[in-house]
Amino acid sequence: MFINLEEAKKLILEGRILHIAAEESLLNQLPKGKWIAGTTPYFITEQGGITSKDKLFVNEITDAVDFKTAVYDRSNIFDITKDAFANGMTFLVMPFASDVAVFYAKEAPNVDDLFMNPVIGWISGYDLSTGSSAKVYDGVTGTAYGDKAVALHISLPDNKTASIGIVNIFSADNDDAVIEFKEDALSVTKCLVNGKETVFSDYITENKIDTQLPLVADYNGVLINVSIKSVSKENKTVDFYAPVFSGKEYRFARPVDDYAASLAEQLKGHKDVKPVFSCNCILNYLYGNLDGKATPPFAGPVTFGEIAYQLLNQTLVYAELIDK
Amino acid sequence: MELDFKLQKIIKKEAEYKSTNLGLNLLISRLQRRYSLNPSQAELDNCLREIKAFFEKYANIMKKDVDAIEKL
């Protein structure tokens, strides 16, 4: 629900278990309670995409039978797997470019038992037009952090289980060049293009590749994007918003003529989903010009990275609670 | 035992199984990568243990996947 400050305060004071996304000045005014939050001024509401500094996007987790919040840094972030309730779900919010977010992005896919408990979340951000810093909040203590992750672990009733899904509008052309990397990295100089060592920034420049398109890798039928943050012709480096991994084959995504139409087409297959939480990527919001456009049945914050177990880019992620 | 055998084939990429469950697909992908980096029996046993723990935990919603894998 997309509500004003007074309505959000009321829900907190009523003891509701909440996930909140809003601009920093609003979050700073919230009373302590059973909530976590992250900063963003961008949202896709049921009425459409909007930039707002006077409303908050709030998810109430009505099915939760218990909860706890926790704060993590890079030294203990993967304790989320053991801190989670046996039958539950974890909401995880990390500030953009924070040490813990970078560490999580790189290491999560290698962590044992990561998939034993559903983890969903996002990377908090800020207003790109004014610049600022991303924050996360532990509502139980009322503390804001720019360098730590916060988690809301919820316990579910025995007859319910959490299920996480994604919506990715991108696909890869299997006839296109295969790009591989020799190590797990958020920044690279060289890669292998069809097996031949190549300076990746040169490859992008020479082939006039649209860097609004992500690299796409197949994870057992699930297409996972890695978005390009910057290309430096001078330093011959390419930086990513999520890591590339050795041993994975990547291809650049096919161009998308109309983001909103492509997303709408993808969403047709999800019309029966009843999400308790969803978020979509700032790059989809900007490149796809989603301002004013709704994405039913999904509404939520627009984020600087999405978490569905591991960090994703240019992807809509959602969680629903299903009967066992 | 039949399920163990089929799961081992999936981990070794000798058989393919794609689920509608995001977590299972990402787990299979992770275990395939892990085994490919260290293709030993000990690693295969570790991978098998992890995927079986996943099926055990989510037994109520994984029945269709287990049945389909056994039929591979």
PDB file of N, CA and C in Angstrom, chain A residues 137-209:
ATOM      1  N   TYR A 137      16.960   0.675   7.578  1.00  0.00           N
ATOM      2  CA  TYR A 137      16.488   0.964   8.931  1.00  0.00           C
ATOM      3  C   TYR A 137      16.047  -0.317   9.632  1.00  0.00           C
ATOM      4  N   ASP A 138      16.456  -0.419  10.875  1.00  0.00           N
ATOM      5  CA  ASP A 138      15.908  -1.444  11.756  1.00  0.00           C
ATOM      6  C   ASP A 138      14.887  -0.744  12.650  1.00  0.00           C
ATOM      7  N   GLY A 139      13.618  -0.983  12.386  1.00  0.00           N
ATOM      8  CA  GLY A 139      12.565  -0.276  13.104  1.00  0.00           C
ATOM      9  C   GLY A 139      12.472  -0.638  14.573  1.00  0.00           C
ATOM     10  N   VAL A 140      12.952  -1.812  14.947  1.00  0.00           N
ATOM     11  CA  VAL A 140      12.879  -2.223  16.353  1.00  0.00           C
ATOM     12  C   VAL A 140      13.720  -1.293  17.226  1.00  0.00           C
ATOM     13  N   THR A 141      14.884  -0.919  16.714  1.00  0.00           N
ATOM     14  CA  THR A 141      15.752  -0.005  17.470  1.00  0.00           C
ATOM     15  C   THR A 141      15.637   1.430  16.963  1.00  0.00           C
ATOM     16  N   GLY A 142      15.020   1.604  15.801  1.00  0.00           N
ATOM     17  CA  GLY A 142      14.909   2.933  15.209  1.00  0.00           C
ATOM     18  C   GLY A 142      16.226   3.446  14.663  1.00  0.00           C
ATOM     19  N   THR A 143      17.114   2.511  14.294  1.00  0.00           N
ATOM     20  CA  THR A 143      18.454   2.906  13.841  1.00  0.00           C
ATOM     21  C   THR A 143      18.562   2.834  12.319  1.00  0.00           C
ATOM     22  N   ALA A 144      19.199   3.871  11.741  1.00  0.00           N
ATOM     23  CA  ALA A 144      19.472   3.885  10.307  1.00  0.00           C
ATOM     24  C   ALA A 144      20.934   3.514  10.072  1.00  0.00           C
ATOM     25  N   TYR A 145      21.180   2.823   8.978  1.00  0.00           N
ATOM     26  CA  TYR A 145      22.537   2.412   8.630  1.00  0.00           C
ATOM     27  C   TYR A 145      22.818   2.706   7.155  1.00  0.00           C
ATOM     28  N   GLY A 146      24.033   3.151   6.882  1.00  0.00           N
ATOM     29  CA  GLY A 146      24.459   3.309   5.497  1.00  0.00           C
ATOM     30  C   GLY A 146      25.451   2.243   5.088  1.00  0.00           C
ATOM     31  N   ASP A 147      25.860   1.431   6.067  1.00  0.00           N
ATOM     32  CA  ASP A 147      26.917   0.456   5.792  1.00  0.00           C
ATOM     33  C   ASP A 147      26.583  -0.938   6.302  1.00  0.00           C
ATOM     34  N   LYS A 148      25.344  -1.162   6.642  1.00  0.00           N
ATOM     35  CA  LYS A 148      24.951  -2.486   7.125  1.00  0.00           C
ATOM     36  C   LYS A 148      23.672  -2.943   6.422  1.00  0.00           C
ATOM     37  N   ALA A 149      23.419  -4.236   6.500  1.00  0.00           N
ATOM     38  CA  ALA A 149      22.196  -4.811   5.957  1.00  0.00           C
ATOM     39  C   ALA A 149      21.209  -5.023   7.099  1.00  0.00           C
ATOM     40  N   VAL A 150      19.924  -4.878   6.813  1.00  0.00           N
ATOM     41  CA  VAL A 150      18.919  -5.239   7.816  1.00  0.00           C
ATOM     42  C   VAL A 150      18.043  -6.360   7.252  1.00  0.00           C
ATOM     43  N   ALA A 151      17.623  -7.223   8.135  1.00  0.00           N
ATOM     44  CA  ALA A 151      16.756  -8.330   7.722  1.00  0.00           C
ATOM     45  C   ALA A 151      15.543  -8.389   8.632  1.00  0.00           C
ATOM     46  N   LEU A 152      14.432  -8.735   8.028  1.00  0.00           N
ATOM     47  CA  LEU A 152      13.208  -9.039   8.766  1.00  0.00           C
ATOM     48  C   LEU A 152      12.926 -10.520   8.532  1.00  0.00           C
ATOM     49  N   HIS A 153      13.170 -11.303   9.562  1.00  0.00           N
ATOM     50  CA  HIS A 153      12.874 -12.734   9.479  1.00  0.00           C
ATOM     51  C   HIS A 153      11.444 -12.939   9.972  1.00  0.00           C
ATOM     52  N   ILE A 154      10.632 -13.577   9.179  1.00  0.00           N
ATOM     53  CA  ILE A 154       9.264 -13.857   9.637  1.00  0.00           C
ATOM     54  C   ILE A 154       9.048 -15.364   9.709  1.00  0.00           C
ATOM     55  N   SER A 155       8.224 -15.745  10.648  1.00  0.00           N
ATOM     56  CA  SER A 155       7.827 -17.146  10.787  1.00  0.00           C
ATOM     57  C   SER A 155       6.409 -17.284  10.252  1.00  0.00           C
ATOM     58  N   LEU A 156       6.184 -18.356   9.516  1.00  0.00           N
ATOM     59  CA  LEU A 156       4.881 -18.563   8.885  1.00  0.00           C
ATOM     60  C   LEU A 156       4.124 -19.697   9.578  1.00  0.00           C
ATOM     61  N   PRO A 157       2.800 -19.695   9.478  1.00  0.00           N
ATOM     62  CA  PRO A 157       2.039 -20.817  10.044  1.00  0.00           C
ATOM     63  C   PRO A 157       2.378 -22.118   9.314  1.00  0.00           C
ATOM     64  N   ASP A 158       2.118 -23.240   9.964  1.00  0.00           N
ATOM     65  CA  ASP A 158       2.533 -24.537   9.418  1.00  0.00           C
ATOM     66  C   ASP A 158       1.928 -24.845   8.059  1.00  0.00           C
ATOM     67  N   ASN A 159       0.770 -24.261   7.764  1.00  0.00           N
ATOM     68  CA  ASN A 159       0.107 -24.584   6.498  1.00  0.00           C
ATOM     69  C   ASN A 159       0.540 -23.683   5.338  1.00  0.00           C
ATOM     70  N   LYS A 160       1.496 -22.799   5.594  1.00  0.00           N
ATOM     71  CA  LYS A 160       1.942 -21.867   4.543  1.00  0.00           C
ATOM     72  C   LYS A 160       3.429 -22.011   4.296  1.00  0.00           C
ATOM     73  N   THR A 161       3.819 -21.734   3.062  1.00  0.00           N
ATOM     74  CA  THR A 161       5.235 -21.650   2.751  1.00  0.00           C
ATOM     75  C   THR A 161       5.454 -20.471   1.811  1.00  0.00           C
ATOM     76  N   ALA A 162       6.646 -19.928   1.838  1.00  0.00           N
ATOM     77  CA  ALA A 162       6.945 -18.787   0.975  1.00  0.00           C
ATOM     78  C   ALA A 162       7.527 -19.271  -0.349  1.00  0.00           C
ATOM     79  N   SER A 163       7.160 -18.588  -1.407  1.00  0.00           N
ATOM     80  CA  SER A 163       7.692 -18.914  -2.724  1.00  0.00           C
ATOM     81  C   SER A 163       8.158 -17.624  -3.384  1.00  0.00           C
ATOM     82  N   ILE A 164       9.324 -17.690  -3.968  1.00  0.00           N
ATOM     83  CA  ILE A 164       9.905 -16.499  -4.592  1.00  0.00           C
ATOM     84  C   ILE A 164       9.948 -16.689  -6.098  1.00  0.00           C
ATOM     85  N   GLY A 165       9.621 -15.623  -6.809  1.00  0.00           N
ATOM     86  CA  GLY A 165       9.653 -15.680  -8.267  1.00  0.00           C
ATOM     87  C   GLY A 165      10.257 -14.426  -8.849  1.00  0.00           C
ATOM     88  N   ILE A 166      10.562 -14.496 -10.128  1.00  0.00           N
ATOM     89  CA  ILE A 166      11.089 -13.315 -10.811  1.00  0.00           C
ATOM     90  C   ILE A 166      10.396 -13.132 -12.153  1.00  0.00           C
ATOM     91  N   VAL A 167      10.423 -11.917 -12.647  1.00  0.00           N
ATOM     92  CA  VAL A 167       9.951 -11.614 -13.992  1.00  0.00           C
ATOM     93  C   VAL A 167      11.095 -10.891 -14.701  1.00  0.00           C
ATOM     94  N   ASN A 168      11.576 -11.512 -15.756  1.00  0.00           N
ATOM     95  CA  ASN A 168      12.703 -10.950 -16.493  1.00  0.00           C
ATOM     96  C   ASN A 168      12.261 -10.749 -17.943  1.00  0.00           C
ATOM     97  N   ILE A 169      12.281  -9.512 -18.410  1.00  0.00           N
ATOM     98  CA  ILE A 169      11.793  -9.267 -19.780  1.00  0.00           C
ATOM     99  C   ILE A 169      12.871  -9.572 -20.825  1.00  0.00           C
ATOM    100  N   PHE A 170      14.065  -9.855 -20.351  1.00  0.00           N
ATOM    101  CA  PHE A 170      15.158 -10.043 -21.311  1.00  0.00           C
ATOM    102  C   PHE A 170      15.327 -11.510 -21.693  1.00  0.00           C
ATOM    103  N   SER A 171      15.824 -11.691 -22.900  1.00  0.00           N
ATOM    104  CA  SER A 171      16.172 -13.027 -23.368  1.00  0.00           C
ATOM    105  C   SER A 171      17.502 -12.915 -24.104  1.00  0.00           C
ATOM    106  N   ALA A 172      18.103 -14.047 -24.376  1.00  0.00           N
ATOM    107  CA  ALA A 172      19.392 -14.033 -25.067  1.00  0.00           C
ATOM    108  C   ALA A 172      19.254 -14.700 -26.424  1.00  0.00           C
ATOM    109  N   ASP A 173      20.034 -14.217 -27.361  1.00  0.00           N
ATOM    110  CA  ASP A 173      20.077 -14.823 -28.693  1.00  0.00           C
ATOM    111  C   ASP A 173      21.163 -15.901 -28.667  1.00  0.00           C
ATOM    112  N   ASN A 174      20.748 -17.158 -28.796  1.00  0.00           N
ATOM    113  CA  ASN A 174      21.711 -18.249 -28.682  1.00  0.00           C
ATOM    114  C   ASN A 174      22.721 -18.291 -29.819  1.00  0.00           C
ATOM    115  N   ASP A 175      22.465 -17.513 -30.867  1.00  0.00           N
ATOM    116  CA  ASP A 175      23.443 -17.426 -31.962  1.00  0.00           C
ATOM    117  C   ASP A 175      24.450 -16.306 -31.723  1.00  0.00           C
ATOM    118  N   ASP A 176      24.198 -15.516 -30.686  1.00  0.00           N
ATOM    119  CA  ASP A 176      25.085 -14.403 -30.384  1.00  0.00           C
ATOM    120  C   ASP A 176      26.369 -14.924 -29.713  1.00  0.00           C
ATOM    121  N   ALA A 177      27.375 -14.059 -29.656  1.00  0.00           N
ATOM    122  CA  ALA A 177      28.674 -14.453 -29.084  1.00  0.00           C
ATOM    123  C   ALA A 177      28.535 -14.875 -27.622  1.00  0.00           C
ATOM    124  N   VAL A 178      29.278 -15.920 -27.257  1.00  0.00           N
ATOM    125  CA  VAL A 178      29.334 -16.371 -25.860  1.00  0.00           C
ATOM    126  C   VAL A 178      30.469 -15.630 -25.157  1.00  0.00           C
ATOM    127  N   ILE A 179      30.129 -15.013 -24.033  1.00  0.00           N
ATOM    128  CA  ILE A 179      31.123 -14.252 -23.278  1.00  0.00           C
ATOM    129  C   ILE A 179      31.346 -14.949 -21.938  1.00  0.00           C
ATOM    130  N   GLU A 180      32.604 -15.199 -21.630  1.00  0.00           N
ATOM    131  CA  GLU A 180      32.938 -15.860 -20.361  1.00  0.00           C
ATOM    132  C   GLU A 180      34.010 -15.051 -19.625  1.00  0.00           C
ATOM    133  N   PHE A 181      34.067 -15.262 -18.326  1.00  0.00           N
ATOM    134  CA  PHE A 181      35.015 -14.535 -17.493  1.00  0.00           C
ATOM    135  C   PHE A 181      35.833 -15.533 -16.683  1.00  0.00           C
ATOM    136  N   LYS A 182      37.083 -15.176 -16.427  1.00  0.00           N
ATOM    137  CA  LYS A 182      37.980 -16.138 -15.774  1.00  0.00           C
ATOM    138  C   LYS A 182      37.806 -16.160 -14.268  1.00  0.00           C
ATOM    139  N   GLU A 183      37.203 -15.100 -13.720  1.00  0.00           N
ATOM    140  CA  GLU A 183      36.990 -15.101 -12.267  1.00  0.00           C
ATOM    141  C   GLU A 183      35.703 -14.370 -11.918  1.00  0.00           C
ATOM    142  N   ASP A 184      35.243 -14.579 -10.699  1.00  0.00           N
ATOM    143  CA  ASP A 184      34.056 -13.881 -10.216  1.00  0.00           C
ATOM    144  C   ASP A 184      34.461 -12.428  -9.977  1.00  0.00           C
ATOM    145  N   ALA A 185      33.724 -11.484 -10.593  1.00  0.00           N
ATOM    146  CA  ALA A 185      34.184 -10.091 -10.483  1.00  0.00           C
ATOM    147  C   ALA A 185      33.061  -9.092 -10.721  1.00  0.00           C
ATOM    148  N   LEU A 186      33.202  -7.944 -10.067  1.00  0.00           N
ATOM    149  CA  LEU A 186      32.288  -6.820 -10.307  1.00  0.00           C
ATOM    150  C   LEU A 186      32.880  -5.833 -11.306  1.00  0.00           C
ATOM    151  N   SER A 187      34.127  -6.045 -11.665  1.00  0.00           N
ATOM    152  CA  SER A 187      34.802  -5.189 -12.633  1.00  0.00           C
ATOM    153  C   SER A 187      35.790  -6.055 -13.395  1.00  0.00           C
ATOM    154  N   VAL A 188      35.801  -5.926 -14.718  1.00  0.00           N
ATOM    155  CA  VAL A 188      36.704  -6.775 -15.504  1.00  0.00           C
ATOM    156  C   VAL A 188      37.438  -5.946 -16.545  1.00  0.00           C
ATOM    157  N   THR A 189      38.542  -6.468 -16.982  1.00  0.00           N
ATOM    158  CA  THR A 189      39.234  -5.922 -18.152  1.00  0.00           C
ATOM    159  C   THR A 189      39.068  -6.896 -19.313  1.00  0.00           C
ATOM    160  N   LYS A 190      39.441  -8.127 -19.062  1.00  0.00           N
ATOM    161  CA  LYS A 190      39.393  -9.113 -20.152  1.00  0.00           C
ATOM    162  C   LYS A 190      38.256 -10.116 -19.982  1.00  0.00           C
ATOM    163  N   CYS A 191      37.904 -10.687 -21.106  1.00  0.00           N
ATOM    164  CA  CYS A 191      36.908 -11.767 -21.100  1.00  0.00           C
ATOM    165  C   CYS A 191      37.259 -12.702 -22.246  1.00  0.00           C
ATOM    166  N   LEU A 192      36.519 -13.765 -22.364  1.00  0.00           N
ATOM    167  CA  LEU A 192      36.634 -14.641 -23.526  1.00  0.00           C
ATOM    168  C   LEU A 192      35.393 -14.440 -24.376  1.00  0.00           C
ATOM    169  N   VAL A 193      35.582 -14.097 -25.640  1.00  0.00           N
ATOM    170  CA  VAL A 193      34.448 -13.997 -26.568  1.00  0.00           C
ATOM    171  C   VAL A 193      34.564 -15.164 -27.538  1.00  0.00           C
ATOM    172  N   ASN A 194      33.603 -16.065 -27.452  1.00  0.00           N
ATOM    173  CA  ASN A 194      33.676 -17.324 -28.218  1.00  0.00           C
ATOM    174  C   ASN A 194      35.035 -17.996 -28.023  1.00  0.00           C
ATOM    175  N   GLY A 195      35.513 -17.955 -26.797  1.00  0.00           N
ATOM    176  CA  GLY A 195      36.750 -18.644 -26.443  1.00  0.00           C
ATOM    177  C   GLY A 195      38.018 -17.845 -26.678  1.00  0.00           C
ATOM    178  N   LYS A 196      37.912 -16.673 -27.301  1.00  0.00           N
ATOM    179  CA  LYS A 196      39.112 -15.890 -27.617  1.00  0.00           C
ATOM    180  C   LYS A 196      39.263 -14.734 -26.625  1.00  0.00           C
ATOM    181  N   GLU A 197      40.452 -14.627 -26.037  1.00  0.00           N
ATOM    182  CA  GLU A 197      40.662 -13.560 -25.054  1.00  0.00           C
ATOM    183  C   GLU A 197      40.519 -12.181 -25.698  1.00  0.00           C
ATOM    184  N   THR A 198      39.744 -11.334 -25.054  1.00  0.00           N
ATOM    185  CA  THR A 198      39.375 -10.045 -25.637  1.00  0.00           C
ATOM    186  C   THR A 198      39.293  -9.010 -24.522  1.00  0.00           C
ATOM    187  N   VAL A 199      39.662  -7.770 -24.840  1.00  0.00           N
ATOM    188  CA  VAL A 199      39.432  -6.679 -23.885  1.00  0.00           C
ATOM    189  C   VAL A 199      37.946  -6.322 -23.985  1.00  0.00           C
ATOM    190  N   PHE A 200      37.244  -6.512 -22.876  1.00  0.00           N
ATOM    191  CA  PHE A 200      35.777  -6.431 -22.927  1.00  0.00           C
ATOM    192  C   PHE A 200      35.286  -5.034 -23.327  1.00  0.00           C
ATOM    193  N   SER A 201      35.948  -4.000 -22.819  1.00  0.00           N
ATOM    194  CA  SER A 201      35.512  -2.637 -23.165  1.00  0.00           C
ATOM    195  C   SER A 201      35.692  -2.376 -24.660  1.00  0.00           C
ATOM    196  N   ASP A 202      36.774  -2.898 -25.232  1.00  0.00           N
ATOM    197  CA  ASP A 202      36.981  -2.755 -26.682  1.00  0.00           C
ATOM    198  C   ASP A 202      35.887  -3.495 -27.451  1.00  0.00           C
ATOM    199  N   TYR A 203      35.566  -4.674 -26.968  1.00  0.00           N
ATOM    200  CA  TYR A 203      34.522  -5.469 -27.638  1.00  0.00           C
ATOM    201  C   TYR A 203      33.190  -4.717 -27.656  1.00  0.00           C
ATOM    202  N   ILE A 204      32.871  -4.111 -26.523  1.00  0.00           N
ATOM    203  CA  ILE A 204      31.610  -3.368 -26.434  1.00  0.00           C
ATOM    204  C   ILE A 204      31.634  -2.163 -27.375  1.00  0.00           C
ATOM    205  N   THR A 205      32.740  -1.450 -27.373  1.00  0.00           N
ATOM    206  CA  THR A 205      32.848  -0.248 -28.205  1.00  0.00           C
ATOM    207  C   THR A 205      32.843  -0.613 -29.688  1.00  0.00           C
ATOM    208  N   GLU A 206      33.672  -1.554 -30.053  1.00  0.00           N
ATOM    209  CA  GLU A 206      33.798  -1.909 -31.477  1.00  0.00           C
ATOM    210  C   GLU A 206      32.512  -2.489 -32.048  1.00  0.00           C
ATOM    211  N   ASN A 207      31.760  -3.160 -31.207  1.00  0.00           N
ATOM    212  CA  ASN A 207      30.516  -3.769 -31.697  1.00  0.00           C
ATOM    213  C   ASN A 207      29.289  -2.893 -31.426  1.00  0.00           C
ATOM    214  N   LYS A 208      29.561  -1.651 -30.928  1.00  0.00           N
ATOM    215  CA  LYS A 208      28.484  -0.676 -30.697  1.00  0.00           C
ATOM    216  C   LYS A 208      27.343  -1.304 -29.881  1.00  0.00           C
ATOM    217  N   ILE A 209      27.719  -2.022 -28.830  1.00  0.00           N
ATOM    218  CA  ILE A 209      26.711  -2.703 -28.006  1.00  0.00           C
ATOM    219  C   ILE A 209      26.030  -1.695 -27.094  1.00  0.00           C
TER     220      ILE A 209
END
